[in-house]
């Protein structure tokens, strides 16, 4: 079986917060944020709006793009660090709202969540256990950002992106769908990027903390490493890839990755200027943005790579 990508969709909250607006509350400036991150603005959820709401909106758009009725979906997976509840999974809300049946669960791998989710769902589709899956990356990191901490609050935004994947009998080469996924993690580096306080086990929610420079260095090295790993696994090279869709954390990370792997700049999808870092939502948001612009066509190979808290990282290669 192959896991074919049938459609993409996304959702961004209405409220846009500019760098200038942030500089009214913390000691920062539009110039600093643009120069160090490439971020120009971020979307922020409204009071009462949740990750689940965004996930549902993105899922509906992906179903529409795929031409699939929600009732045909038998697997819903939401990658998120900011679920609506400790349990049940946010994916259950999506399942109910779109009228799907079958299995649902959330995946927590922070900014790598979408790639982790693709990997798990690809495996489930390939075994024949499920046929039609919605894979959603959705996060409202604004809810766990310390808005007084200029080291972190300028970096993040909210949003959701979704894809519909369907199992299709393999009919020989070239494979259309997910070619391979490669997951990694180093729990020993978990102190570089974390939320303090914990969650259900100690009843406190906390804020994001990050050793920015260290994470930056790991990001460039690991993103490059797992991208090459996926290309090698498929006997492909950079020139065979139509588009690279990295996790959108910082334009300087995207530029460094492109430089390291000698990727032409126009092959790297970048939405960091308008979305900021939306954690698990960042890759599917960027993917949908590129699809909406008609940047890719059937048969194109896309390479996705992410790294975030954990540290956890990974890549996915897919042929449209
Ligand atoms: O999504 C998971 C993956 N996350 C990432 O990949 C993020 C990786 N890290 C980064 O993107 C960058 O490290 C940051 C954007 C977080 C920071 O950029 P940097 O170039 O590493 O800056 P820095 O932390 O070394 O700080 C440079 C200076 C410091 O001042 P001093 O010590 O040189 O006087 C900071 O205090 O900039 C200062 N600074 C700020 N100034 C204005 C830090 N934050 C700000 C700010 N506005 N918002």
JSON list of C-alpha atoms in Angstrom, two decimals, residues 215-225 252-254 256-257 260 307:
[
{"chain": "A", "resi": 215, "resn": "UNK", "atom": "CA", "xyz": [18.67, 24.90, 19.96]},
{"chain": "A", "resi": 216, "resn": "UNK", "atom": "CA", "xyz": [19.64, 26.87, 16.87]},
{"chain": "A", "resi": 217, "resn": "UNK", "atom": "CA", "xyz": [22.87, 24.88, 16.43]},
{"chain": "A", "resi": 218, "resn": "UNK", "atom": "CA", "xyz": [21.14, 21.54, 16.98]},
{"chain": "A", "resi": 219, "resn": "UNK", "atom": "CA", "xyz": [18.38, 22.61, 14.57]},
{"chain": "A", "resi": 220, "resn": "UNK", "atom": "CA", "xyz": [20.64, 23.27, 11.60]},
{"chain": "A", "resi": 221, "resn": "UNK", "atom": "CA", "xyz": [22.72, 20.13, 12.15]},
{"chain": "A", "resi": 222, "resn": "UNK", "atom": "CA", "xyz": [19.85, 17.72, 12.77]},
{"chain": "A", "resi": 223, "resn": "UNK", "atom": "CA", "xyz": [17.57, 19.10, 10.06]},
{"chain": "A", "resi": 224, "resn": "UNK", "atom": "CA", "xyz": [20.36, 18.68, 7.52]},
{"chain": "A", "resi": 225, "resn": "UNK", "atom": "CA", "xyz": [21.20, 15.20, 8.81]},
{"chain": "A", "resi": 252, "resn": "UNK", "atom": "CA", "xyz": [18.07, 32.05, 9.64]},
{"chain": "A", "resi": 253, "resn": "UNK", "atom": "CA", "xyz": [17.66, 28.31, 10.31]},
{"chain": "A", "resi": 254, "resn": "UNK", "atom": "CA", "xyz": [15.99, 27.84, 6.90]},
{"chain": "A", "resi": 256, "resn": "UNK", "atom": "CA", "xyz": [21.50, 27.85, 7.05]},
{"chain": "A", "resi": 257, "resn": "UNK", "atom": "CA", "xyz": [19.86, 24.54, 6.09]},
{"chain": "A", "resi": 260, "resn": "UNK", "atom": "CA", "xyz": [24.48, 23.49, 4.10]},
{"chain": "A", "resi": 307, "resn": "UNK", "atom": "CA", "xyz": [13.03, 19.71, 15.18]}
]
